[in-house]
GROMACS .gro file of N, CA and C in nm:
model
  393
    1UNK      N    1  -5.088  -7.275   0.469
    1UNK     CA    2  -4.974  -7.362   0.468
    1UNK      C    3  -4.978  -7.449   0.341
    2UNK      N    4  -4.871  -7.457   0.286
    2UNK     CA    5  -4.869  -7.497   0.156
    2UNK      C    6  -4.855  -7.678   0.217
    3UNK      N    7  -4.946  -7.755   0.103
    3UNK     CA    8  -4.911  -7.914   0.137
    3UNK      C    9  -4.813  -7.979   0.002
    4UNK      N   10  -4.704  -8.033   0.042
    4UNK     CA   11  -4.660  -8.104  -0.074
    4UNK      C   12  -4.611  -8.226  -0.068
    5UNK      N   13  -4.598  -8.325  -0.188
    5UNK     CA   14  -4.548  -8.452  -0.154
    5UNK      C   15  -4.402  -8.476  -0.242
    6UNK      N   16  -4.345  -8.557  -0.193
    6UNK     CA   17  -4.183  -8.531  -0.240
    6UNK      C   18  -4.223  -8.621  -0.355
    7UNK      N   19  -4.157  -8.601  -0.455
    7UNK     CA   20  -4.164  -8.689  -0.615
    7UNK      C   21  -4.031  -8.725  -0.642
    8UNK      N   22  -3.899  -8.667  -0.611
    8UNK     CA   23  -3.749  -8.713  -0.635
    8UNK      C   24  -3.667  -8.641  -0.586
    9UNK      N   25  -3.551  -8.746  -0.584
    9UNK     CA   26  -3.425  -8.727  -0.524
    9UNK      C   27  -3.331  -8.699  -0.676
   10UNK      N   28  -3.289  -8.586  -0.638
   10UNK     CA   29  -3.178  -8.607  -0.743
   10UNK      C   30  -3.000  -8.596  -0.709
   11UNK      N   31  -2.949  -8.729  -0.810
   11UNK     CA   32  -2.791  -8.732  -0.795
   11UNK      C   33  -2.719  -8.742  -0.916
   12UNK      N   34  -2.570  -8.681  -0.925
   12UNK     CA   35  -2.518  -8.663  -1.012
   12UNK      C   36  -2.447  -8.792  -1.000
   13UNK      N   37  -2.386  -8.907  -1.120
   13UNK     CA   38  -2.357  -8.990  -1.151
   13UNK      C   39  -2.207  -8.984  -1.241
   14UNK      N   40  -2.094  -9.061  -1.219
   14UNK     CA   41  -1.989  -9.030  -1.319
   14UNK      C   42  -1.969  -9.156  -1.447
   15UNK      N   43  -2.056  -9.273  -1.387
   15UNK     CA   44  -2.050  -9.362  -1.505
   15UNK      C   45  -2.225  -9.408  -1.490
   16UNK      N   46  -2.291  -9.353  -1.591
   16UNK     CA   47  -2.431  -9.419  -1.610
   16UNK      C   48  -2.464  -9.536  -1.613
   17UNK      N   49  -2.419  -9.597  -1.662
   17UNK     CA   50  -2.495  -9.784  -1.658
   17UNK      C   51  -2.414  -9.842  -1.542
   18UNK      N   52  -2.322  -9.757  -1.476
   18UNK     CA   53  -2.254  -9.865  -1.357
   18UNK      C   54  -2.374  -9.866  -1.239
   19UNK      N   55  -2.405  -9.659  -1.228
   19UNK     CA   56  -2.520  -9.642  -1.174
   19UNK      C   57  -2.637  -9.732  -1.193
   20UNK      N   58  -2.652  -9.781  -1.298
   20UNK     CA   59  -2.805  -9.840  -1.331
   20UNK      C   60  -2.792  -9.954  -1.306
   21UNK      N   61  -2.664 -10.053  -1.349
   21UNK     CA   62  -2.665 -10.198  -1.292
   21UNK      C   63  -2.685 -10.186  -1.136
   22UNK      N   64  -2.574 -10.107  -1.042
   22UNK     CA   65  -2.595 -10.105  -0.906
   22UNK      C   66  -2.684 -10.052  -0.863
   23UNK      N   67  -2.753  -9.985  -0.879
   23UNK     CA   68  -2.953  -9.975  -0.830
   23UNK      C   69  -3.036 -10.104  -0.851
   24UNK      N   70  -3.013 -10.131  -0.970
   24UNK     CA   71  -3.109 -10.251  -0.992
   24UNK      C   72  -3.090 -10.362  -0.944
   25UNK      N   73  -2.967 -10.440  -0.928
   25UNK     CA   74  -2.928 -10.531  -0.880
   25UNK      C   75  -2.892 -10.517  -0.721
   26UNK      N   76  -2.888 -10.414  -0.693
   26UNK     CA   77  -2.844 -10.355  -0.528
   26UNK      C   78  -3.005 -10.342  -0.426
   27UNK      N   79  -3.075 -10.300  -0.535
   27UNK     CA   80  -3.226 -10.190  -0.467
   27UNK      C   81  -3.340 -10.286  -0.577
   28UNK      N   82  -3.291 -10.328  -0.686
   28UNK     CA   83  -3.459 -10.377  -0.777
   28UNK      C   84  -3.517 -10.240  -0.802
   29UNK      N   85  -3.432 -10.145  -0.834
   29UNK     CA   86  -3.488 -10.012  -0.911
   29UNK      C   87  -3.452 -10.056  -1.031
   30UNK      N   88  -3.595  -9.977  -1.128
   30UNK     CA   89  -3.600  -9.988  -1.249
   30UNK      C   90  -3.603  -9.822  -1.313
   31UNK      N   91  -3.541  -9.866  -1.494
   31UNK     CA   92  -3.567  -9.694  -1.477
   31UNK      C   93  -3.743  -9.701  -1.540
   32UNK      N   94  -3.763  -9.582  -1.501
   32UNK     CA   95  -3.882  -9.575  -1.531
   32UNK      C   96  -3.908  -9.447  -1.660
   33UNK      N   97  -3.828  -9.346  -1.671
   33UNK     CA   98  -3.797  -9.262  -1.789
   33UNK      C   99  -3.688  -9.236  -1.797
   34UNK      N  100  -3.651  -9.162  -1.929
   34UNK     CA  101  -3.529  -9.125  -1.908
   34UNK      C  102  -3.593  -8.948  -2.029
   35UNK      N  103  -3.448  -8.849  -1.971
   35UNK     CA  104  -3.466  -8.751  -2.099
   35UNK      C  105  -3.332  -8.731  -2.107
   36UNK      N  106  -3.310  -8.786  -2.263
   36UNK     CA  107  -3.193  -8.728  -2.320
   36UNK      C  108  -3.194  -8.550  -2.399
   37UNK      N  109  -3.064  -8.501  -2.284
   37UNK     CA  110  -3.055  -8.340  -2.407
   37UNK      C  111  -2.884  -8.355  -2.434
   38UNK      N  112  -2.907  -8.369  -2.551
   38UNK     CA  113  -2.743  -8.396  -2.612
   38UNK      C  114  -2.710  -8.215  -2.636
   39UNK      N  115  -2.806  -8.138  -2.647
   39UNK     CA  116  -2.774  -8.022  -2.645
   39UNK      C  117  -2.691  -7.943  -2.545
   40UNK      N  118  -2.797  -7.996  -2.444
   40UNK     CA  119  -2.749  -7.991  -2.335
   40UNK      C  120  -2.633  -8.045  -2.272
   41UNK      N  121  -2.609  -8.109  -2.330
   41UNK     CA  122  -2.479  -8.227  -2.291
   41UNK      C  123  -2.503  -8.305  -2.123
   42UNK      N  124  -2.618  -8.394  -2.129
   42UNK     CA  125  -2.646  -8.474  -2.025
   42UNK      C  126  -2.791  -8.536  -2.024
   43UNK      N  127  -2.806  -8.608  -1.960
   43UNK     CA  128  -2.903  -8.699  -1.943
   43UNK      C  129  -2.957  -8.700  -1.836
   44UNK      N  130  -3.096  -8.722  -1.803
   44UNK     CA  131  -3.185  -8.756  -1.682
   44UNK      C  132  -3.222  -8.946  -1.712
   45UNK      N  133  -3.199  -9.000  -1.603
   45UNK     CA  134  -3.277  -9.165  -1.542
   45UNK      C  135  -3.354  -9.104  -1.408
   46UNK      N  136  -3.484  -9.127  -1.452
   46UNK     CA  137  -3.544  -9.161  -1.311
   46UNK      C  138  -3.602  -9.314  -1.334
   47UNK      N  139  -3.573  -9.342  -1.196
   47UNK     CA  140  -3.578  -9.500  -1.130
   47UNK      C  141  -3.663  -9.490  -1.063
   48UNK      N  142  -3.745  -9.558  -1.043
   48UNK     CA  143  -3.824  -9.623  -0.947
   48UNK      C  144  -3.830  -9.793  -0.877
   49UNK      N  145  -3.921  -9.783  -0.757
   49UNK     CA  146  -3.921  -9.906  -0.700
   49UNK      C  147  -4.028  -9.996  -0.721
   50UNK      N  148  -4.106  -9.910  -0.829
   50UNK     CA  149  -4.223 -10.026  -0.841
   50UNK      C  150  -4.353  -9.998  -0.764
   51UNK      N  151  -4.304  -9.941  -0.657
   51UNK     CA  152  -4.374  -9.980  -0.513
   51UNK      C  153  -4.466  -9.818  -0.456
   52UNK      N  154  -4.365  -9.691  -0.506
   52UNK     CA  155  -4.453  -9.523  -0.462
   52UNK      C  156  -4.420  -9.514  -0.607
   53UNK      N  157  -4.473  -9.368  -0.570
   53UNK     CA  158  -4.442  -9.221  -0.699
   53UNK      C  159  -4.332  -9.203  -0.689
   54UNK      N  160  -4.275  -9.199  -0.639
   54UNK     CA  161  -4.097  -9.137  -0.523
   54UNK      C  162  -4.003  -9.204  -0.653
   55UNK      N  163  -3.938  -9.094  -0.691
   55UNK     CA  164  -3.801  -9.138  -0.818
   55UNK      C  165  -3.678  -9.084  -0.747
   56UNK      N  166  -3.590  -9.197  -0.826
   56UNK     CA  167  -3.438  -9.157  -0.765
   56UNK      C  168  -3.405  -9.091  -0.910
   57UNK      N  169  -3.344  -8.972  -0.932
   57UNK     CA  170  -3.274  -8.921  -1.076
   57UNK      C  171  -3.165  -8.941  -1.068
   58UNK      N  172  -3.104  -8.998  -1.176
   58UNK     CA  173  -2.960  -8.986  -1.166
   58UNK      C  174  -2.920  -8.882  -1.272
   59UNK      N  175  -2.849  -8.800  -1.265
   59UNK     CA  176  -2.811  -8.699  -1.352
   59UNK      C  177  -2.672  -8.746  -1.456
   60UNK      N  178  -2.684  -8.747  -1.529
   60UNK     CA  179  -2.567  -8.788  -1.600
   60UNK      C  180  -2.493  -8.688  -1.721
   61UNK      N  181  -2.390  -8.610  -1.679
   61UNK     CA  182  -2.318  -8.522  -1.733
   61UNK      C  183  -2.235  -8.527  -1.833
   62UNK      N  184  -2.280  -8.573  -1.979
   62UNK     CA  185  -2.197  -8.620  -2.030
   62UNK      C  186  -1.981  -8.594  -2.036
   63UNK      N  187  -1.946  -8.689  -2.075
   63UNK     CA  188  -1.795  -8.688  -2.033
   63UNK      C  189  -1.764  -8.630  -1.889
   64UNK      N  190  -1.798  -8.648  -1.791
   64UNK     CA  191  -1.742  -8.568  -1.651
   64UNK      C  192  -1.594  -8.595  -1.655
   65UNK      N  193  -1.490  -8.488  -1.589
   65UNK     CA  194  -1.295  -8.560  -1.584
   65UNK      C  195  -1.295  -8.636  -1.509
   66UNK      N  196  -1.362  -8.638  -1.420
   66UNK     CA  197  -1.337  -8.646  -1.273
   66UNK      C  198  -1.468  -8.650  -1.204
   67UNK      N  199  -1.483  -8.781  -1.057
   67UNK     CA  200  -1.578  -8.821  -1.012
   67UNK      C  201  -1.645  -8.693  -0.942
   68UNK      N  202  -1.777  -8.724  -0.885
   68UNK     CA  203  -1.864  -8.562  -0.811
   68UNK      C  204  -1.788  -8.591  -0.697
   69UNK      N  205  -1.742  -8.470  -0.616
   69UNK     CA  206  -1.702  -8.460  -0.439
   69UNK      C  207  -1.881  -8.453  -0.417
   70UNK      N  208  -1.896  -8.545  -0.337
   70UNK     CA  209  -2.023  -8.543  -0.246
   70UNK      C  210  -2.046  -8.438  -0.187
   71UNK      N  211  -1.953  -8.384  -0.109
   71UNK     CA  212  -1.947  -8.276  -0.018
   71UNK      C  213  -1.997  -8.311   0.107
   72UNK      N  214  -2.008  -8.228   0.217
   72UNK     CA  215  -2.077  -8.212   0.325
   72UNK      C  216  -2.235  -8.195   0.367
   73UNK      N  217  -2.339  -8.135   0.251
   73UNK     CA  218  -2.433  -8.078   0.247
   73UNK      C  219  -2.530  -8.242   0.226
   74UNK      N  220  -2.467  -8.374   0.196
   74UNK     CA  221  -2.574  -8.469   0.107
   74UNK      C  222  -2.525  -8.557   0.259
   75UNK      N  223  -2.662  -8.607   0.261
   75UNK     CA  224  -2.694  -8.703   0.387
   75UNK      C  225  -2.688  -8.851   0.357
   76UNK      N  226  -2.842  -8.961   0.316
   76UNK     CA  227  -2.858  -9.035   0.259
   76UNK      C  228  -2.985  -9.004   0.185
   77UNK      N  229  -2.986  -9.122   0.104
   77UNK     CA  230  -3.150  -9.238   0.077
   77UNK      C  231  -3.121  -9.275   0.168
   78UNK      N  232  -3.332  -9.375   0.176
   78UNK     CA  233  -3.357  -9.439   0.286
   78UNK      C  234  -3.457  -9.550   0.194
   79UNK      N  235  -3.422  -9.674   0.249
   79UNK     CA  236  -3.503  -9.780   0.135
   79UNK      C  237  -3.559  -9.882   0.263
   80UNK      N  238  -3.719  -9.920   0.246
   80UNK     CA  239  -3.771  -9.957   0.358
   80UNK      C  240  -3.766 -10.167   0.261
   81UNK      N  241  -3.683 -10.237   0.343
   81UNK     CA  242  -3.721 -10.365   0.335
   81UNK      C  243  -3.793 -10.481   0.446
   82UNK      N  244  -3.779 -10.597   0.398
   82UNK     CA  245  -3.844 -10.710   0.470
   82UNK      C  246  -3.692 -10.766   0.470
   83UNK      N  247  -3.707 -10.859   0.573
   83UNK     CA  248  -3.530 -10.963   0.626
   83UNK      C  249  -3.413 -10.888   0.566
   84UNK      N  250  -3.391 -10.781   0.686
   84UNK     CA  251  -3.239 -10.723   0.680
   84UNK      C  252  -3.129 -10.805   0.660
   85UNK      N  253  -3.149 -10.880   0.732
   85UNK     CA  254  -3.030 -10.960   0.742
   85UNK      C  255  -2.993 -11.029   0.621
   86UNK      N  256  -3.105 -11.105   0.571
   86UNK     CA  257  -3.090 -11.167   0.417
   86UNK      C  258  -3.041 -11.065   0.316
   87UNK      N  259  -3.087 -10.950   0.344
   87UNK     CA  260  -3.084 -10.841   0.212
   87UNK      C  261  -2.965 -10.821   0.251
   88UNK      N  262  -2.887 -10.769   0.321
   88UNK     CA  263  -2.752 -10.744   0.392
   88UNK      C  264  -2.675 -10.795   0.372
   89UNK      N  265  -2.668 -10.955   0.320
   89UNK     CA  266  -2.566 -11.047   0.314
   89UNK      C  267  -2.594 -11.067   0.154
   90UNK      N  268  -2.693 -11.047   0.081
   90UNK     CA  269  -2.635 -11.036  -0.044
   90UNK      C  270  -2.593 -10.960  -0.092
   91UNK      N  271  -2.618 -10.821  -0.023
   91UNK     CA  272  -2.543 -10.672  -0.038
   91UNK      C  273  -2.413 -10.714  -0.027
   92UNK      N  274  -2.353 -10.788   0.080
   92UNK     CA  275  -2.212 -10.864   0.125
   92UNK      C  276  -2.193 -10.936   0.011
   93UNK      N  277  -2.232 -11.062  -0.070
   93UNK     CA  278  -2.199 -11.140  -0.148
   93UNK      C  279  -2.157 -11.087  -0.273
   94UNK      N  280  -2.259 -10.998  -0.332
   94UNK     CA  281  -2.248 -10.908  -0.426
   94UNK      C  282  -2.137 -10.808  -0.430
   95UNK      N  283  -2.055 -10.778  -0.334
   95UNK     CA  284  -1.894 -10.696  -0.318
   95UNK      C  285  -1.938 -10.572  -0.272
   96UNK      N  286  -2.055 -10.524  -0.234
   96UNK     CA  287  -2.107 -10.397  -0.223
   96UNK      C  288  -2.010 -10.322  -0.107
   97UNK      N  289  -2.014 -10.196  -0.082
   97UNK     CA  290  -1.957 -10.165   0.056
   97UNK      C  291  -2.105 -10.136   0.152
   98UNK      N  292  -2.098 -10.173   0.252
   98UNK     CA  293  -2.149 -10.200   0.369
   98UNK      C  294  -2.129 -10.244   0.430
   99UNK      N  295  -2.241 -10.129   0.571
   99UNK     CA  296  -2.163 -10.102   0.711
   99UNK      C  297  -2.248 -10.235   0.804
  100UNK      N  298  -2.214 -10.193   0.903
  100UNK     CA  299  -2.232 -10.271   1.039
  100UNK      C  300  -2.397 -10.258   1.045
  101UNK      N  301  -2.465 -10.371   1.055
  101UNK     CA  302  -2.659 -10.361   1.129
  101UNK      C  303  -2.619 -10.298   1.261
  102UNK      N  304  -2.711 -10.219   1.291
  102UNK     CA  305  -2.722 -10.123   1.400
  102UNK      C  306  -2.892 -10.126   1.401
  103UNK      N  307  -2.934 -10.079   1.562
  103UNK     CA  308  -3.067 -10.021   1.604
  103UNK      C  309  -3.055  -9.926   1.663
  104UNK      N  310  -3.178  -9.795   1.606
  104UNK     CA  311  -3.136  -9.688   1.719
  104UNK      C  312  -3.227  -9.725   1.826
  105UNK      N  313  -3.338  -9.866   1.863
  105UNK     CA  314  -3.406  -9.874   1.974
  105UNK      C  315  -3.358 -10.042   2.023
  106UNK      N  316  -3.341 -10.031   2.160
  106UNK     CA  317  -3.337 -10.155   2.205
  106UNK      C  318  -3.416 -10.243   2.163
  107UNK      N  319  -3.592 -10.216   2.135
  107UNK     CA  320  -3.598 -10.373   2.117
  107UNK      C  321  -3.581 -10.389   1.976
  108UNK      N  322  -3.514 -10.364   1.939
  108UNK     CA  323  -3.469 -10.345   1.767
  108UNK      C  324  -3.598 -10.361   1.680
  109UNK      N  325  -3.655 -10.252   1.718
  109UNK     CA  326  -3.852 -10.238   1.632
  109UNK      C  327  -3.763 -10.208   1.532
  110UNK      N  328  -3.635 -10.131   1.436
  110UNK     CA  329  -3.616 -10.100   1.343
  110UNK      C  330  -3.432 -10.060   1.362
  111UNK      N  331  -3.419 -10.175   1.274
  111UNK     CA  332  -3.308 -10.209   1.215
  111UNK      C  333  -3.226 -10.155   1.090
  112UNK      N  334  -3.118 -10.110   1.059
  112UNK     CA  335  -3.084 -10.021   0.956
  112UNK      C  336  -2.920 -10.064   0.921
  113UNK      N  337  -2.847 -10.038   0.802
  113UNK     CA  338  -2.732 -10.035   0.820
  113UNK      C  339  -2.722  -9.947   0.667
  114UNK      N  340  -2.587  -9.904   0.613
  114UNK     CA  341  -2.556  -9.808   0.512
  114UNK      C  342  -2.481  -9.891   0.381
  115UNK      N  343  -2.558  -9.838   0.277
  115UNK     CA  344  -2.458  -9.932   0.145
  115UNK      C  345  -2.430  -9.837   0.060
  116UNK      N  346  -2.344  -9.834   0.032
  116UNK     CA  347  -2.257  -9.732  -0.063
  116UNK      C  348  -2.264  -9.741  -0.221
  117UNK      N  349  -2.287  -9.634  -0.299
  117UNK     CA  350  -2.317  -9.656  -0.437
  117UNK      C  351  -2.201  -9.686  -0.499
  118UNK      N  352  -2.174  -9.674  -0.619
  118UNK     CA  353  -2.031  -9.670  -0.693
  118UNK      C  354  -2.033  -9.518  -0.694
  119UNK      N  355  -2.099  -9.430  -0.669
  119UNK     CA  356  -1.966  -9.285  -0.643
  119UNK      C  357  -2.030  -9.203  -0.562
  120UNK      N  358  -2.062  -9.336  -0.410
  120UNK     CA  359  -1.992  -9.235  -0.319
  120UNK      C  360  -2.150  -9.238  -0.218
  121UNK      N  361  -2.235  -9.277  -0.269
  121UNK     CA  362  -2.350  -9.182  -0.212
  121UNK      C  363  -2.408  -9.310  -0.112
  122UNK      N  364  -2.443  -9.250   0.027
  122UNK     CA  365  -2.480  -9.372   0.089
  122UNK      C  366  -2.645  -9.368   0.116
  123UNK      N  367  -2.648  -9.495   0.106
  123UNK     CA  368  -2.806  -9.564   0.123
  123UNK      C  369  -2.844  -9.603   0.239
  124UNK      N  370  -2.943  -9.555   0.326
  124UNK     CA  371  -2.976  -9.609   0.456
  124UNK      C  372  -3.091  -9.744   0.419
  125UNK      N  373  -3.070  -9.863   0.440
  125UNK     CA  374  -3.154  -9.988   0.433
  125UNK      C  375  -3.250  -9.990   0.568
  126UNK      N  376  -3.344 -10.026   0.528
  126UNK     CA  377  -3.435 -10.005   0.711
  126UNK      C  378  -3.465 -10.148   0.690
  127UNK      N  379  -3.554 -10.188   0.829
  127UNK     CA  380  -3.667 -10.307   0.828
  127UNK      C  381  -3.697 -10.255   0.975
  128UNK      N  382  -3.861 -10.207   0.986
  128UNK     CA  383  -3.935 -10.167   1.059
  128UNK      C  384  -3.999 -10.297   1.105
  129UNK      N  385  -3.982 -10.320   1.223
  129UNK     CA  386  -4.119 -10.432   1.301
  129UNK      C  387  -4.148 -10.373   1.375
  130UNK      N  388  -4.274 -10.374   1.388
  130UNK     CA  389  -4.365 -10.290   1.465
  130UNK      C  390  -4.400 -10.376   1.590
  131UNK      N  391  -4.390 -10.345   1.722
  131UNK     CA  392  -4.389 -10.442   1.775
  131UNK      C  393  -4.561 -10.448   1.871
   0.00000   0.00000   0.00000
């Protein structure tokens, strides 16, 4: 049985630095490399949290017409914090879109709600208490 550990997520992006302000200021992701192929006509950002190995890529296509359809096939991220509620309401202050705090367990050991990127892609926010 093969063992492996996940290293990145990758997403396609239609405006690059809108992507990069709203990670960083949304999540406190930083980029951590980038590879430009102008040959290629596009760019790689991987971001990180500081915190694992685990990178978010954003793919960046130079000139796209028109934003990516998400499609059906893309689920979320999942970003583990401390005081939902605080983080939640500056997600709110900040104009972000986000949803309703929800628990999938009564004694709410773990708390979650969804924040939306600028194109499209949603973020699951956690805060685990272990009880």
């Amino acid at each position: 049985m093969v063992n492996c550990m996940m290293i990145h997520e990758m997403i396609r992006v239609f405006d690059l630095e809108r992507s990069l302000k709203f990670y960083d200021e949304a999540l406190g992701m930083k980029e951590n490399r980038r590879v430009d192929k102008p040959e290629g006509k596009f760019t790689l950002v991987y971001l990180t949290d500081g915190q694992s190995d685990f990178e978010l890529e954003l793919t960046y296509n130079y000139d796209p017409e028109v934003p990516y359809e998400i499609g059906t096939g893309y689920g979320h991220l999942a970003v583990l914090v401390k005081n939902i509620e605080a983080v939640r309401e500056e997600h709110i202050k900040a104009g972000y879109e986000v949803g309703p705090l929800k628990s999938l367990y009564e004694d709410d050991s773990e708390k979650y709600y969804f924040l939306t990127d600028p194109d499209g892609y949603k973020i699951e926010v956690i805060e685990r208490n272990k009880k």
